[in-house]
Tab-separated table of C-alpha atoms in Angstrom:
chain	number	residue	atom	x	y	z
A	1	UNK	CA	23.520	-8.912	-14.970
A	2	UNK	CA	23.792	-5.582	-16.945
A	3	UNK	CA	21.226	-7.084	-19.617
A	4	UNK	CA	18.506	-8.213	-17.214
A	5	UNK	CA	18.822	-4.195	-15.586
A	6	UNK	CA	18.503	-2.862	-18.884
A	7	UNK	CA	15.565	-5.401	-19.744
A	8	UNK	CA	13.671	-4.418	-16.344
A	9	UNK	CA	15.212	-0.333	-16.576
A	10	UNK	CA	11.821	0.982	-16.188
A	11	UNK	CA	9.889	-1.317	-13.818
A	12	UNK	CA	13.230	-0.669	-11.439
A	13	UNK	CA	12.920	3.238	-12.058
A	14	UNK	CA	8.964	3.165	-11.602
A	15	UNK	CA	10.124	0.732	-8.343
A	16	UNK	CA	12.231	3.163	-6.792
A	17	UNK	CA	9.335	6.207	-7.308
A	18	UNK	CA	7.218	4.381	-5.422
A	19	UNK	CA	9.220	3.749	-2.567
A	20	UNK	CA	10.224	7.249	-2.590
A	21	UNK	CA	6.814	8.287	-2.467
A	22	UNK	CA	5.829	5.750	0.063
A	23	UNK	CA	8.810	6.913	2.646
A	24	UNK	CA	8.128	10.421	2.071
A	25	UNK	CA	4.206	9.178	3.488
A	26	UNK	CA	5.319	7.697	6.296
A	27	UNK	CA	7.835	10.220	7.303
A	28	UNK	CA	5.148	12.837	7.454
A	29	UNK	CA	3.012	10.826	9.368
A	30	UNK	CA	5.765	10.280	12.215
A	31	UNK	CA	6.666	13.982	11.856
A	32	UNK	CA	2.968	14.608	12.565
A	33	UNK	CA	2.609	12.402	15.451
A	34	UNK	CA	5.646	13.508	17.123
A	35	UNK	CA	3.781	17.332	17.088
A	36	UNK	CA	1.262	15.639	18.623
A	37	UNK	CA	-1.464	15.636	15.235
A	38	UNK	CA	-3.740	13.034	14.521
A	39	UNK	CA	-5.017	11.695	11.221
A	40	UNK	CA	-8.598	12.167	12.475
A	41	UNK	CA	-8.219	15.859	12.451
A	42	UNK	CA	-9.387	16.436	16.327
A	43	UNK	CA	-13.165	16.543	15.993
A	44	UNK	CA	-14.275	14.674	18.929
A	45	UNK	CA	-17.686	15.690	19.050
A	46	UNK	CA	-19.230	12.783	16.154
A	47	UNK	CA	-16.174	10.587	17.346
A	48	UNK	CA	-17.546	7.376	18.233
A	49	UNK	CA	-13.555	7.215	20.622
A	50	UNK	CA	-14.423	10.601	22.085
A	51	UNK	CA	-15.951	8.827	25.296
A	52	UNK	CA	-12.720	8.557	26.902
A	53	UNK	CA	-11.469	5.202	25.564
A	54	UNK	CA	-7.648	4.241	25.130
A	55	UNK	CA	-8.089	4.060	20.982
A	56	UNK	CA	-8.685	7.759	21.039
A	57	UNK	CA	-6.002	10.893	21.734
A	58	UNK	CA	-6.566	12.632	24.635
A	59	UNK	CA	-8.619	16.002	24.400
A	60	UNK	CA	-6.348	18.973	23.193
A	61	UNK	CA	-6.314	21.777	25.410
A	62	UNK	CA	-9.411	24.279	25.226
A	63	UNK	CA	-11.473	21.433	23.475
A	64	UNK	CA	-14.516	20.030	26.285
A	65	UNK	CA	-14.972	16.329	25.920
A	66	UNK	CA	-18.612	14.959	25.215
A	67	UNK	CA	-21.050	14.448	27.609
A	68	UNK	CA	-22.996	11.415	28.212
């Protein structure tokens, strides 16, 4: 066992980055959503969603939804 970890050291080590960097991702992401943010950045004008469909966020306070 402790010769196959010290034959695969640095794939494990580069393994374990990645994951750290991965969780790190996706724990900002649910931080964000919980504050309410969204990926898209809130421009609903040239938002194709902005129509009122359930895919989209709602509008953020202050912001006037598109007209059709």
């Amino acid at each position: 066992m402790i010769a196959w970890l010290t034959a695969n050291a640095g794939t494990i080590v580069v393994g374990l980055i990645l994951l750290a960097i991965v969780a790190a991702i996706l724990r900002g992401m649910l931080r964000d959503r919980k504050q309410g943010k969204h990926s898209c950045g809130g421009g609903c004008a040239g938002c194709p969603h902005a129509c009122g469909g359930s895919s989209c966020h709602t509008a953020a306070p202050g912001m006037t939804e598109r007209k059709q």
